[in-house]
mmCIF file of C-alpha atoms in Angstrom:
data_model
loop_
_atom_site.group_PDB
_atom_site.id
_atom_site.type_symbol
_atom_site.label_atom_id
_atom_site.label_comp_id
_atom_site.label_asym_id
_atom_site.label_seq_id
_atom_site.Cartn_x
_atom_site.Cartn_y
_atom_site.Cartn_z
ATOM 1 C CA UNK A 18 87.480 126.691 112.785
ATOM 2 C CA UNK A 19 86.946 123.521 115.136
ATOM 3 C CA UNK A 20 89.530 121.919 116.231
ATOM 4 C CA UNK A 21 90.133 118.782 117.261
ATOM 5 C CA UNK A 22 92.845 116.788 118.970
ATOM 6 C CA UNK A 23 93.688 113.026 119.218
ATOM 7 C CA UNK A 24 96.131 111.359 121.835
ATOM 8 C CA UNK A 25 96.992 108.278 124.015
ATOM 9 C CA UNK A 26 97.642 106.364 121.110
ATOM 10 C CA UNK A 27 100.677 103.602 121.131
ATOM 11 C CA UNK A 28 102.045 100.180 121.224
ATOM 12 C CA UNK A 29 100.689 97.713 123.189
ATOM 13 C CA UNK A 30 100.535 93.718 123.680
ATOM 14 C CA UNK A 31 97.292 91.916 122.696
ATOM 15 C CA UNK A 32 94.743 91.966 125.354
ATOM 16 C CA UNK A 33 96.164 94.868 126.951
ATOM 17 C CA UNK A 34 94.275 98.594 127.159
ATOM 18 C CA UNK A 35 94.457 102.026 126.010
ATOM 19 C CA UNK A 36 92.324 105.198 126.401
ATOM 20 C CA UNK A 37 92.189 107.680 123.435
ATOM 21 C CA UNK A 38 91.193 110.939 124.192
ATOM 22 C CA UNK A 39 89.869 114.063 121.360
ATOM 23 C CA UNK A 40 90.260 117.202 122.620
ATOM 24 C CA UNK A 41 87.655 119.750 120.751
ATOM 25 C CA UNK A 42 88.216 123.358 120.620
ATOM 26 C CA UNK A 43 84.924 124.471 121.791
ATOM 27 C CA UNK A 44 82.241 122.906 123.457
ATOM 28 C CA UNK A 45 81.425 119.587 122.505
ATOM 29 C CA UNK A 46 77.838 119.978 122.926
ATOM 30 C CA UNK A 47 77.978 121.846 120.079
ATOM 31 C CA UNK A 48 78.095 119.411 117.917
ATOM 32 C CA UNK A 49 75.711 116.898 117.044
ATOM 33 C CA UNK A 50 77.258 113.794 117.933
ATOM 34 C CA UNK A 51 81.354 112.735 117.550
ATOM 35 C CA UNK A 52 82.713 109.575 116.510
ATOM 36 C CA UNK A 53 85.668 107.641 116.605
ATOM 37 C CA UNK A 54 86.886 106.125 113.137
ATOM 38 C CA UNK A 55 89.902 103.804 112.331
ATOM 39 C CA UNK A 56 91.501 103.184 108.650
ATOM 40 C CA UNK A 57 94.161 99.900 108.949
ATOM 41 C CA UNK A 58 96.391 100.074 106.412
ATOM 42 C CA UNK A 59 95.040 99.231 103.252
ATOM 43 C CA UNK A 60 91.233 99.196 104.414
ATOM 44 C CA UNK A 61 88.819 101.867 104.195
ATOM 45 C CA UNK A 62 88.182 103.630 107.664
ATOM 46 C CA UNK A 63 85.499 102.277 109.829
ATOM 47 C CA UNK A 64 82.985 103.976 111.980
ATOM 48 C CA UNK A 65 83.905 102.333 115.740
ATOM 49 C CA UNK A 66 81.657 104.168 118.353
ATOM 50 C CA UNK A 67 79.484 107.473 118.511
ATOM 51 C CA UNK A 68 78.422 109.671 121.258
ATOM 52 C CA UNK A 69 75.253 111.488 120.263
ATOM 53 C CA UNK A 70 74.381 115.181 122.136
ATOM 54 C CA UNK A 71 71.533 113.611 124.372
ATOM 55 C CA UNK A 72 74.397 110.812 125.118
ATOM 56 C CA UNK A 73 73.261 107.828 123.504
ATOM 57 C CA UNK A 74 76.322 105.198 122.853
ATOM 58 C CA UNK A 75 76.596 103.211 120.032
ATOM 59 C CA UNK A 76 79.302 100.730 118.576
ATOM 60 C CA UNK A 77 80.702 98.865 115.475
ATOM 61 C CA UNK A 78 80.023 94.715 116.584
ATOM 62 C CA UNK A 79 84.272 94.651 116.389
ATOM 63 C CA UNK A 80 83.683 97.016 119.366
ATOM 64 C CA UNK A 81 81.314 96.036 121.337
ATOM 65 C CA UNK A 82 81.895 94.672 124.745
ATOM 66 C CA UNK A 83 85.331 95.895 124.404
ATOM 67 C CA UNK A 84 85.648 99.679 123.927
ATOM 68 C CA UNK A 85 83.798 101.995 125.730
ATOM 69 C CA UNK A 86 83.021 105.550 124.586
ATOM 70 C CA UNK A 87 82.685 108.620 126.809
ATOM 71 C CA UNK A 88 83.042 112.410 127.533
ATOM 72 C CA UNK A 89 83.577 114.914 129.657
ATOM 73 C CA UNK A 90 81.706 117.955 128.818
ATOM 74 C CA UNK A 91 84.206 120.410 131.194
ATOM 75 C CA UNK A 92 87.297 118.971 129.513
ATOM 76 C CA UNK A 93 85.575 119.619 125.654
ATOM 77 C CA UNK A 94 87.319 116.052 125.691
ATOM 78 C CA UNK A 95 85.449 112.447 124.318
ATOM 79 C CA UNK A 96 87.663 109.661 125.117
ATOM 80 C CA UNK A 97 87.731 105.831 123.639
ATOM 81 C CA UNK A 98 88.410 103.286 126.195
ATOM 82 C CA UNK A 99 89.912 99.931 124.608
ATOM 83 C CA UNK A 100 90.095 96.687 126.804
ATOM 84 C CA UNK A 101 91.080 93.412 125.242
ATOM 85 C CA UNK A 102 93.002 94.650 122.203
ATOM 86 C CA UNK A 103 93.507 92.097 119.364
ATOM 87 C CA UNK A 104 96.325 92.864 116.524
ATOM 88 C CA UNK A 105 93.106 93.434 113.944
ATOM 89 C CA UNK A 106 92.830 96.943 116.530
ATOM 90 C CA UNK A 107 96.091 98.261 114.716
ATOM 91 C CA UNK A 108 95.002 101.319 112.829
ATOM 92 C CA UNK A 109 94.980 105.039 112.675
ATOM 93 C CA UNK A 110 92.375 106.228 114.835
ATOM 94 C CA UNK A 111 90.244 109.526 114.295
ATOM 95 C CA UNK A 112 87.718 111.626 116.008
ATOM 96 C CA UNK A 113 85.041 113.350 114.120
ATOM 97 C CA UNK A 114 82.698 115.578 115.090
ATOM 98 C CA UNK A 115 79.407 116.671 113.416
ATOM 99 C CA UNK A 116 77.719 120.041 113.385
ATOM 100 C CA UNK A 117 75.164 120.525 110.041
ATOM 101 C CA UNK A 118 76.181 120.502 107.528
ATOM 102 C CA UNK A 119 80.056 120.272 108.701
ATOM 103 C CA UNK A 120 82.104 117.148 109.641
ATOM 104 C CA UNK A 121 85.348 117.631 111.434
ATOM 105 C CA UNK A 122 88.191 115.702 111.669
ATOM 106 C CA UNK A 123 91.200 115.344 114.112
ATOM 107 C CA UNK A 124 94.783 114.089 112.311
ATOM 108 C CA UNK A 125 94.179 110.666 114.113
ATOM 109 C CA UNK A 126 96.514 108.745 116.505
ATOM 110 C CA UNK A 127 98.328 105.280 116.026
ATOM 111 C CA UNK A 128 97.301 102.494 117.764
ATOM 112 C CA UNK A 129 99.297 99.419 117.703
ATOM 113 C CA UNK A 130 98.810 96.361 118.937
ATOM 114 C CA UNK A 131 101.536 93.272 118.908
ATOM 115 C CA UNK A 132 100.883 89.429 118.921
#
């Protein structure tokens, strides 16, 4: 059973910066491609970056120019960089990783961010 782990979440002042990181159980390039999703309170959870096999990068436009995703391949680890946080940031934030026909999901870490 894959497993995967979520940390580096907290409480921080607008514009400031945290660094997620999802720690899998096995090899991440295993898997297909992992994301990092975020569900605010009352909102439905939101695709925010991806990290495909070959590498490729992709974003949600709330993301973009702001959050940078990553991995390191020796650490089974993908992390989540997050520069410039606004308040609308504030959400549970999840790591999933895809392997046909299986998603997987990590129990998410809180990120908060204060006016």
């Amino acid at each position: 059973q894959v497993q995967l782990v979520e940390s580096g979440g907290g409480l921080v002042q607008a514009g400031g910066s945290l660094r997620l990181s999802c720690a899998a159980s096995e090899t991440i390039l295993s898997f297909n491609h992992i994301s990092w999703y975020r569900q605010a309170p009352g909102k439905q959870r939101e695709l925010v970056a991806t990290i495909t096999n070959p590498g490729t990068t992709s974003y949600a436009d709330s993301a973009k120019g702001r959050f940078t995703i990553s991995r390191d391949n020796a650490k089974k680890t993908v992390y989540l960089q997050m520069n410039s946080l606004k308040p609308e940031d504030t959400a549970v934030y999840y790591c999933m990783s895809e392997r046909y026909p299986f998603n997987y999901w990590g129990q998410g870490t809180q990120v908060t961010v204060s006016s």
